mmCIF file of C-alpha atoms in Angstrom:
data_model
loop_
_atom_site.group_PDB
_atom_site.id
_atom_site.type_symbol
_atom_site.label_atom_id
_atom_site.label_comp_id
_atom_site.label_asym_id
_atom_site.label_seq_id
_atom_site.Cartn_x
_atom_site.Cartn_y
_atom_site.Cartn_z
ATOM 1 C CA UNK A 1 16.589 6.379 -20.275
ATOM 2 C CA UNK A 2 18.756 6.956 -17.421
ATOM 3 C CA UNK A 3 18.480 4.115 -15.229
ATOM 4 C CA UNK A 4 17.377 5.230 -11.259
ATOM 5 C CA UNK A 5 21.017 6.304 -9.131
ATOM 6 C CA UNK A 6 21.273 4.494 -5.467
ATOM 7 C CA UNK A 7 23.666 6.611 -3.512
ATOM 8 C CA UNK A 8 24.004 5.386 0.028
ATOM 9 C CA UNK A 9 25.477 7.347 2.420
ATOM 10 C CA UNK A 10 26.767 5.974 6.030
ATOM 11 C CA UNK A 11 25.236 7.388 9.411
ATOM 12 C CA UNK A 12 27.658 9.886 10.016
ATOM 13 C CA UNK A 13 26.150 10.780 13.667
ATOM 14 C CA UNK A 14 27.497 7.599 15.381
ATOM 15 C CA UNK A 15 23.862 7.042 17.222
ATOM 16 C CA UNK A 16 20.171 5.726 17.277
ATOM 17 C CA UNK A 17 17.876 9.247 15.912
ATOM 18 C CA UNK A 18 14.291 10.145 15.644
ATOM 19 C CA UNK A 19 13.681 11.766 12.226
ATOM 20 C CA UNK A 20 10.871 14.504 12.694
ATOM 21 C CA UNK A 21 11.187 16.363 9.216
ATOM 22 C CA UNK A 22 13.421 16.000 5.993
ATOM 23 C CA UNK A 23 14.257 18.729 3.456
ATOM 24 C CA UNK A 24 15.014 18.109 0.101
ATOM 25 C CA UNK A 25 17.118 20.395 -2.306
ATOM 26 C CA UNK A 26 18.186 19.075 -5.538
ATOM 27 C CA UNK A 27 20.733 20.584 -7.531
ATOM 28 C CA UNK A 28 20.740 19.953 -11.351
ATOM 29 C CA UNK A 29 17.426 20.840 -11.670
ATOM 30 C CA UNK A 30 16.892 20.476 -14.907
ATOM 31 C CA UNK A 31 17.901 16.878 -14.992
ATOM 32 C CA UNK A 32 16.348 15.540 -11.401
ATOM 33 C CA UNK A 33 13.118 13.881 -11.944
ATOM 34 C CA UNK A 34 12.452 13.013 -8.240
ATOM 35 C CA UNK A 35 14.683 12.576 -5.326
ATOM 36 C CA UNK A 36 13.252 10.070 -2.479
ATOM 37 C CA UNK A 37 15.159 9.554 0.934
ATOM 38 C CA UNK A 38 14.599 5.934 1.363
ATOM 39 C CA UNK A 39 14.458 4.248 5.090
ATOM 40 C CA UNK A 40 17.415 2.978 6.985
ATOM 41 C CA UNK A 41 18.996 0.054 4.945
ATOM 42 C CA UNK A 42 22.102 -2.028 7.227
ATOM 43 C CA UNK A 43 24.817 -3.558 6.027
ATOM 44 C CA UNK A 44 22.456 -6.837 4.568
ATOM 45 C CA UNK A 45 20.216 -4.690 2.456
ATOM 46 C CA UNK A 46 17.583 -5.019 5.009
ATOM 47 C CA UNK A 47 15.347 -2.184 5.944
ATOM 48 C CA UNK A 48 15.632 -1.503 9.899
ATOM 49 C CA UNK A 49 14.201 0.930 11.789
ATOM 50 C CA UNK A 50 11.850 2.487 9.128
ATOM 51 C CA UNK A 51 8.504 3.757 8.881
ATOM 52 C CA UNK A 52 7.162 0.583 6.680
ATOM 53 C CA UNK A 53 6.493 2.205 3.444
ATOM 54 C CA UNK A 54 10.737 2.750 2.040
ATOM 55 C CA UNK A 55 10.385 6.662 1.875
ATOM 56 C CA UNK A 56 11.314 9.095 4.663
ATOM 57 C CA UNK A 57 9.920 11.764 2.483
ATOM 58 C CA UNK A 58 10.506 12.709 -1.065
ATOM 59 C CA UNK A 59 10.688 15.391 -3.337
ATOM 60 C CA UNK A 60 9.076 16.093 -7.262
ATOM 61 C CA UNK A 61 7.771 19.402 -8.518
ATOM 62 C CA UNK A 62 5.489 20.649 -5.963
ATOM 63 C CA UNK A 63 6.447 18.995 -2.918
ATOM 64 C CA UNK A 64 7.011 20.825 0.171
ATOM 65 C CA UNK A 65 10.121 20.109 2.968
ATOM 66 C CA UNK A 66 8.442 17.478 4.685
ATOM 67 C CA UNK A 67 7.458 17.778 8.416
ATOM 68 C CA UNK A 68 6.608 14.759 10.997
ATOM 69 C CA UNK A 69 3.252 15.259 12.440
ATOM 70 C CA UNK A 70 3.493 15.901 16.198
ATOM 71 C CA UNK A 71 5.440 13.570 18.787
ATOM 72 C CA UNK A 72 5.939 11.345 15.690
ATOM 73 C CA UNK A 73 8.950 10.238 14.282
ATOM 74 C CA UNK A 74 11.214 7.579 12.223
ATOM 75 C CA UNK A 75 13.959 5.487 13.958
ATOM 76 C CA UNK A 76 17.349 5.951 11.876
ATOM 77 C CA UNK A 77 19.630 3.151 13.478
ATOM 78 C CA UNK A 78 23.436 4.264 14.567
ATOM 79 C CA UNK A 79 24.580 1.211 11.676
ATOM 80 C CA UNK A 80 22.282 2.327 9.122
ATOM 81 C CA UNK A 81 22.508 3.872 5.713
ATOM 82 C CA UNK A 82 20.958 6.392 4.089
ATOM 83 C CA UNK A 83 20.194 5.765 1.057
ATOM 84 C CA UNK A 84 18.222 8.051 -1.740
ATOM 85 C CA UNK A 85 16.729 7.175 -5.127
ATOM 86 C CA UNK A 86 17.796 9.719 -7.726
ATOM 87 C CA UNK A 87 15.486 9.755 -11.255
ATOM 88 C CA UNK A 88 16.976 12.063 -14.296
ATOM 89 C CA UNK A 89 15.618 12.704 -17.038
ATOM 90 C CA UNK A 90 18.370 13.430 -19.888
ATOM 91 C CA UNK A 91 17.581 16.830 -21.659
ATOM 92 C CA UNK A 92 20.885 16.332 -23.980
ATOM 93 C CA UNK A 93 23.039 18.481 -22.170
ATOM 94 C CA UNK A 94 25.736 16.976 -19.627
ATOM 95 C CA UNK A 95 25.207 18.508 -15.983
ATOM 96 C CA UNK A 96 26.539 17.769 -12.201
ATOM 97 C CA UNK A 97 24.389 17.370 -9.633
ATOM 98 C CA UNK A 98 25.423 18.165 -6.359
ATOM 99 C CA UNK A 99 21.418 17.667 -4.477
ATOM 100 C CA UNK A 100 21.432 18.086 -0.564
ATOM 101 C CA UNK A 101 19.178 17.052 2.071
ATOM 102 C CA UNK A 102 18.903 18.141 5.784
ATOM 103 C CA UNK A 103 17.351 15.972 8.415
ATOM 104 C CA UNK A 104 15.965 17.191 11.597
ATOM 105 C CA UNK A 105 15.569 14.643 14.185
ATOM 106 C CA UNK A 106 15.480 14.651 18.172
ATOM 107 C CA UNK A 107 17.879 12.144 20.535
ATOM 108 C CA UNK A 108 16.592 9.120 21.691
ATOM 109 C CA UNK A 109 17.097 9.770 24.523
ATOM 110 C CA UNK A 110 14.134 12.152 24.250
ATOM 111 C CA UNK A 111 12.227 10.345 21.456
ATOM 112 C CA UNK A 112 8.992 11.049 19.934
ATOM 113 C CA UNK A 113 5.570 9.618 21.478
ATOM 114 C CA UNK A 114 4.408 7.565 18.229
ATOM 115 C CA UNK A 115 6.594 5.675 15.719
ATOM 116 C CA UNK A 116 5.430 6.763 12.379
ATOM 117 C CA UNK A 117 4.383 4.950 9.480
ATOM 118 C CA UNK A 118 3.602 5.114 5.422
ATOM 119 C CA UNK A 119 1.873 2.528 3.460
ATOM 120 C CA UNK A 120 1.279 2.327 -0.867
ATOM 121 C CA UNK A 121 -1.022 1.034 -2.613
ATOM 122 C CA UNK A 122 -1.196 0.488 -5.969
ATOM 123 C CA UNK A 123 -1.354 -2.269 -8.514
ATOM 124 C CA UNK A 124 1.750 -3.445 -10.753
ATOM 125 C CA UNK A 125 -0.312 -5.241 -12.833
ATOM 126 C CA UNK A 126 -2.160 -3.029 -15.189
ATOM 127 C CA UNK A 127 -1.758 -2.780 -18.794
ATOM 128 C CA UNK A 128 -3.416 0.474 -20.396
ATOM 129 C CA UNK A 129 -4.754 -0.097 -23.908
ATOM 130 C CA UNK A 130 -3.491 2.011 -26.786
ATOM 131 C CA UNK A 131 -5.879 5.224 -27.252
ATOM 132 C CA UNK A 132 -7.759 4.416 -24.111
ATOM 133 C CA UNK A 133 -9.123 7.704 -22.268
ATOM 134 C CA UNK A 134 -9.859 6.407 -19.121
ATOM 135 C CA UNK A 135 -8.423 3.043 -17.562
ATOM 136 C CA UNK A 136 -8.895 2.711 -14.265
ATOM 137 C CA UNK A 137 -7.645 0.217 -11.635
ATOM 138 C CA UNK A 138 -8.517 -0.421 -7.910
ATOM 139 C CA UNK A 139 -6.154 -1.960 -4.989
ATOM 140 C CA UNK A 140 -7.946 -2.865 -1.328
ATOM 141 C CA UNK A 141 -5.943 -2.745 2.059
ATOM 142 C CA UNK A 142 -7.399 -4.491 5.384
ATOM 143 C CA UNK A 143 -7.028 -2.068 8.438
ATOM 144 C CA UNK A 144 -5.770 -5.019 11.207
ATOM 145 C CA UNK A 145 -5.069 -2.198 13.542
ATOM 146 C CA UNK A 146 -6.894 0.595 14.300
ATOM 147 C CA UNK A 147 -5.158 3.673 12.651
ATOM 148 C CA UNK A 148 -4.371 7.528 12.448
ATOM 149 C CA UNK A 149 -4.279 8.933 9.225
ATOM 150 C CA UNK A 150 -2.055 11.876 8.543
ATOM 151 C CA UNK A 151 -2.025 12.598 4.726
ATOM 152 C CA UNK A 152 -1.744 10.951 0.996
ATOM 153 C CA UNK A 153 0.036 12.018 -2.126
ATOM 154 C CA UNK A 154 -1.084 10.482 -5.418
ATOM 155 C CA UNK A 155 2.196 9.649 -7.678
ATOM 156 C CA UNK A 156 1.170 8.507 -11.210
ATOM 157 C CA UNK A 157 3.402 9.784 -14.184
ATOM 158 C CA UNK A 158 2.219 11.815 -17.887
ATOM 159 C CA UNK A 159 -0.978 9.489 -18.483
ATOM 160 C CA UNK A 160 -2.357 9.566 -14.862
ATOM 161 C CA UNK A 161 -5.430 11.674 -14.447
ATOM 162 C CA UNK A 162 -7.162 10.600 -11.389
ATOM 163 C CA UNK A 163 -7.266 9.403 -8.003
ATOM 164 C CA UNK A 164 -9.658 8.825 -4.964
ATOM 165 C CA UNK A 165 -9.191 6.760 -1.933
ATOM 166 C CA UNK A 166 -12.133 6.427 0.151
ATOM 167 C CA UNK A 167 -12.786 3.898 3.437
ATOM 168 C CA UNK A 168 -15.025 0.782 4.000
ATOM 169 C CA UNK A 169 -16.259 0.599 7.603
ATOM 170 C CA UNK A 170 -17.022 -3.035 9.235
ATOM 171 C CA UNK A 171 -20.497 -2.242 9.257
ATOM 172 C CA UNK A 172 -20.491 -1.634 4.777
ATOM 173 C CA UNK A 173 -19.861 2.152 5.663
ATOM 174 C CA UNK A 174 -18.695 4.620 3.026
ATOM 175 C CA UNK A 175 -16.780 7.797 2.580
ATOM 176 C CA UNK A 176 -14.189 9.409 0.858
ATOM 177 C CA UNK A 177 -10.684 10.071 2.575
ATOM 178 C CA UNK A 178 -9.307 11.957 -0.947
ATOM 179 C CA UNK A 179 -10.624 13.227 -4.508
ATOM 180 C CA UNK A 180 -8.395 14.342 -6.472
ATOM 181 C CA UNK A 181 -10.181 14.580 -10.288
ATOM 182 C CA UNK A 182 -7.166 16.308 -12.495
ATOM 183 C CA UNK A 183 -3.598 14.769 -10.868
ATOM 184 C CA UNK A 184 -1.245 16.552 -12.032
ATOM 185 C CA UNK A 185 2.751 15.272 -12.845
ATOM 186 C CA UNK A 186 4.100 18.578 -12.896
ATOM 187 C CA UNK A 187 2.995 19.652 -9.993
ATOM 188 C CA UNK A 188 2.621 16.723 -7.211
ATOM 189 C CA UNK A 189 1.216 17.571 -3.915
ATOM 190 C CA UNK A 190 0.116 15.852 -0.468
ATOM 191 C CA UNK A 191 -2.647 16.032 1.032
ATOM 192 C CA UNK A 192 -2.707 16.765 4.452
ATOM 193 C CA UNK A 193 -5.891 16.104 6.580
ATOM 194 C CA UNK A 194 -6.676 19.067 9.207
ATOM 195 C CA UNK A 195 -7.421 17.048 12.427
ATOM 196 C CA UNK A 196 -6.153 12.953 11.251
ATOM 197 C CA UNK A 197 -8.606 10.705 10.014
ATOM 198 C CA UNK A 198 -9.020 8.047 12.821
ATOM 199 C CA UNK A 199 -9.521 4.366 10.649
ATOM 200 C CA UNK A 200 -10.658 1.732 12.864
ATOM 201 C CA UNK A 201 -9.664 -1.673 12.471
ATOM 202 C CA UNK A 202 -11.793 -4.005 10.454
ATOM 203 C CA UNK A 203 -11.907 -1.151 7.788
ATOM 204 C CA UNK A 204 -10.807 -1.319 3.819
ATOM 205 C CA UNK A 205 -9.052 1.363 2.044
ATOM 206 C CA UNK A 206 -9.939 1.368 -1.496
ATOM 207 C CA UNK A 207 -7.518 3.178 -4.096
ATOM 208 C CA UNK A 208 -8.630 3.874 -7.171
ATOM 209 C CA UNK A 209 -6.587 5.574 -10.093
ATOM 210 C CA UNK A 210 -7.138 6.335 -13.572
ATOM 211 C CA UNK A 211 -5.029 6.991 -16.748
ATOM 212 C CA UNK A 212 -5.606 9.010 -19.886
ATOM 213 C CA UNK A 213 -3.431 7.199 -22.829
ATOM 214 C CA UNK A 214 -5.311 9.070 -25.383
ATOM 215 C CA UNK A 215 -3.834 11.622 -28.506
ATOM 216 C CA UNK A 216 -6.194 13.980 -26.548
ATOM 217 C CA UNK A 217 -3.898 13.731 -23.516
ATOM 218 C CA UNK A 218 -0.789 16.883 -24.479
ATOM 219 C CA UNK A 219 1.605 14.956 -21.789
ATOM 220 C CA UNK A 220 0.965 11.278 -23.376
ATOM 221 C CA UNK A 221 4.798 10.104 -24.687
ATOM 222 C CA UNK A 222 2.511 7.848 -27.434
ATOM 223 C CA UNK A 223 -0.853 7.035 -27.572
ATOM 224 C CA UNK A 224 -0.127 4.158 -30.203
ATOM 225 C CA UNK A 225 1.363 1.945 -27.358
ATOM 226 C CA UNK A 226 0.325 -0.198 -24.733
ATOM 227 C CA UNK A 227 1.828 0.793 -21.209
ATOM 228 C CA UNK A 228 2.575 -1.237 -18.128
ATOM 229 C CA UNK A 229 4.224 0.073 -14.558
ATOM 230 C CA UNK A 230 7.285 0.980 -14.668
ATOM 231 C CA UNK A 231 10.281 3.506 -12.983
ATOM 232 C CA UNK A 232 10.569 5.849 -16.300
ATOM 233 C CA UNK A 233 8.826 8.637 -16.800
ATOM 234 C CA UNK A 234 7.204 7.119 -20.506
ATOM 235 C CA UNK A 235 5.494 4.167 -18.610
ATOM 236 C CA UNK A 236 3.442 4.540 -15.523
ATOM 237 C CA UNK A 237 2.392 3.895 -12.010
ATOM 238 C CA UNK A 238 -0.411 5.004 -10.176
ATOM 239 C CA UNK A 239 0.184 4.598 -5.870
ATOM 240 C CA UNK A 240 -1.638 6.168 -3.360
ATOM 241 C CA UNK A 241 0.664 7.237 -0.164
ATOM 242 C CA UNK A 242 -0.583 6.915 3.144
ATOM 243 C CA UNK A 243 0.900 8.334 5.794
ATOM 244 C CA UNK A 244 -0.204 7.595 9.293
ATOM 245 C CA UNK A 245 0.314 5.838 12.727
ATOM 246 C CA UNK A 246 -0.967 3.057 15.096
ATOM 247 C CA UNK A 247 -3.092 4.071 17.786
ATOM 248 C CA UNK A 248 -1.712 1.240 19.527
ATOM 249 C CA UNK A 249 1.886 1.665 19.196
ATOM 250 C CA UNK A 250 3.976 3.430 21.163
ATOM 251 C CA UNK A 251 7.838 3.892 21.467
ATOM 252 C CA UNK A 252 9.014 2.247 24.001
ATOM 253 C CA UNK A 253 6.352 0.200 25.264
ATOM 254 C CA UNK A 254 6.129 -3.381 24.263
ATOM 255 C CA UNK A 255 4.153 -4.133 21.066
ATOM 256 C CA UNK A 256 0.082 -5.093 21.745
ATOM 257 C CA UNK A 257 -0.397 -9.751 22.073
ATOM 258 C CA UNK A 258 -2.138 -10.390 18.572
ATOM 259 C CA UNK A 259 -5.170 -12.041 19.730
ATOM 260 C CA UNK A 260 -6.109 -15.523 18.104
ATOM 261 C CA UNK A 261 -10.193 -16.702 17.977
ATOM 262 C CA UNK A 262 -10.830 -19.966 17.885
ATOM 263 C CA UNK A 263 -14.235 -22.034 17.321
ATOM 264 C CA UNK A 264 -16.269 -23.134 19.937
ATOM 265 C CA UNK A 265 -18.700 -25.484 19.643
#
């Protein structure tokens, strides 16, 4: 087991830019599980200018370069650092990794119209029983502002079985937004809308994910053990990433005022 590595690189541009696409080229492919380009971080460890979800883009088997939707971007401040999450999987051989990443950007003098955001729905408290053929959890997130959803990406490890995202509208109507009946750890996919999906404020996003911890799962590291959340592939995750923008948010415009409702007699 190798703990995650977090190399940090200073922004070499010396100016603010808006990132619009990210292309990651893994070096030691035989030893790399994934690479994540995280949100920009300044010296005190705080994130600045990012998309709120912890990463700009990632690489895993099956993923293509990430191109943000037209007229969107993520601010990368001049005083921030690039931080990468490197997950290596030992294979019994010593290797040297020279991974590369390319950032495509727009100048701050010509910003995109809309800030792009990312959120993640997940349950950190699950415990999958030994031998369980199908064990699932559900996570719910309230939508506080009108949002436009561009894509979804499920992420799990070797026991991941299926995932679905649905929306419950304010009037109680439900709609399935994503259904992945056969999750494949070895070919992870971003599911992109041809036309972005509007989700009104007052709705709820509901993410349901299940795992197969049985002997019938050929990729299962050890079906005799209970499994909890963890970074390593013999542990588990069950994340539903959502990339979106708020409909009332534009670059260079003040944030909308928050309305406080009070009861009246």
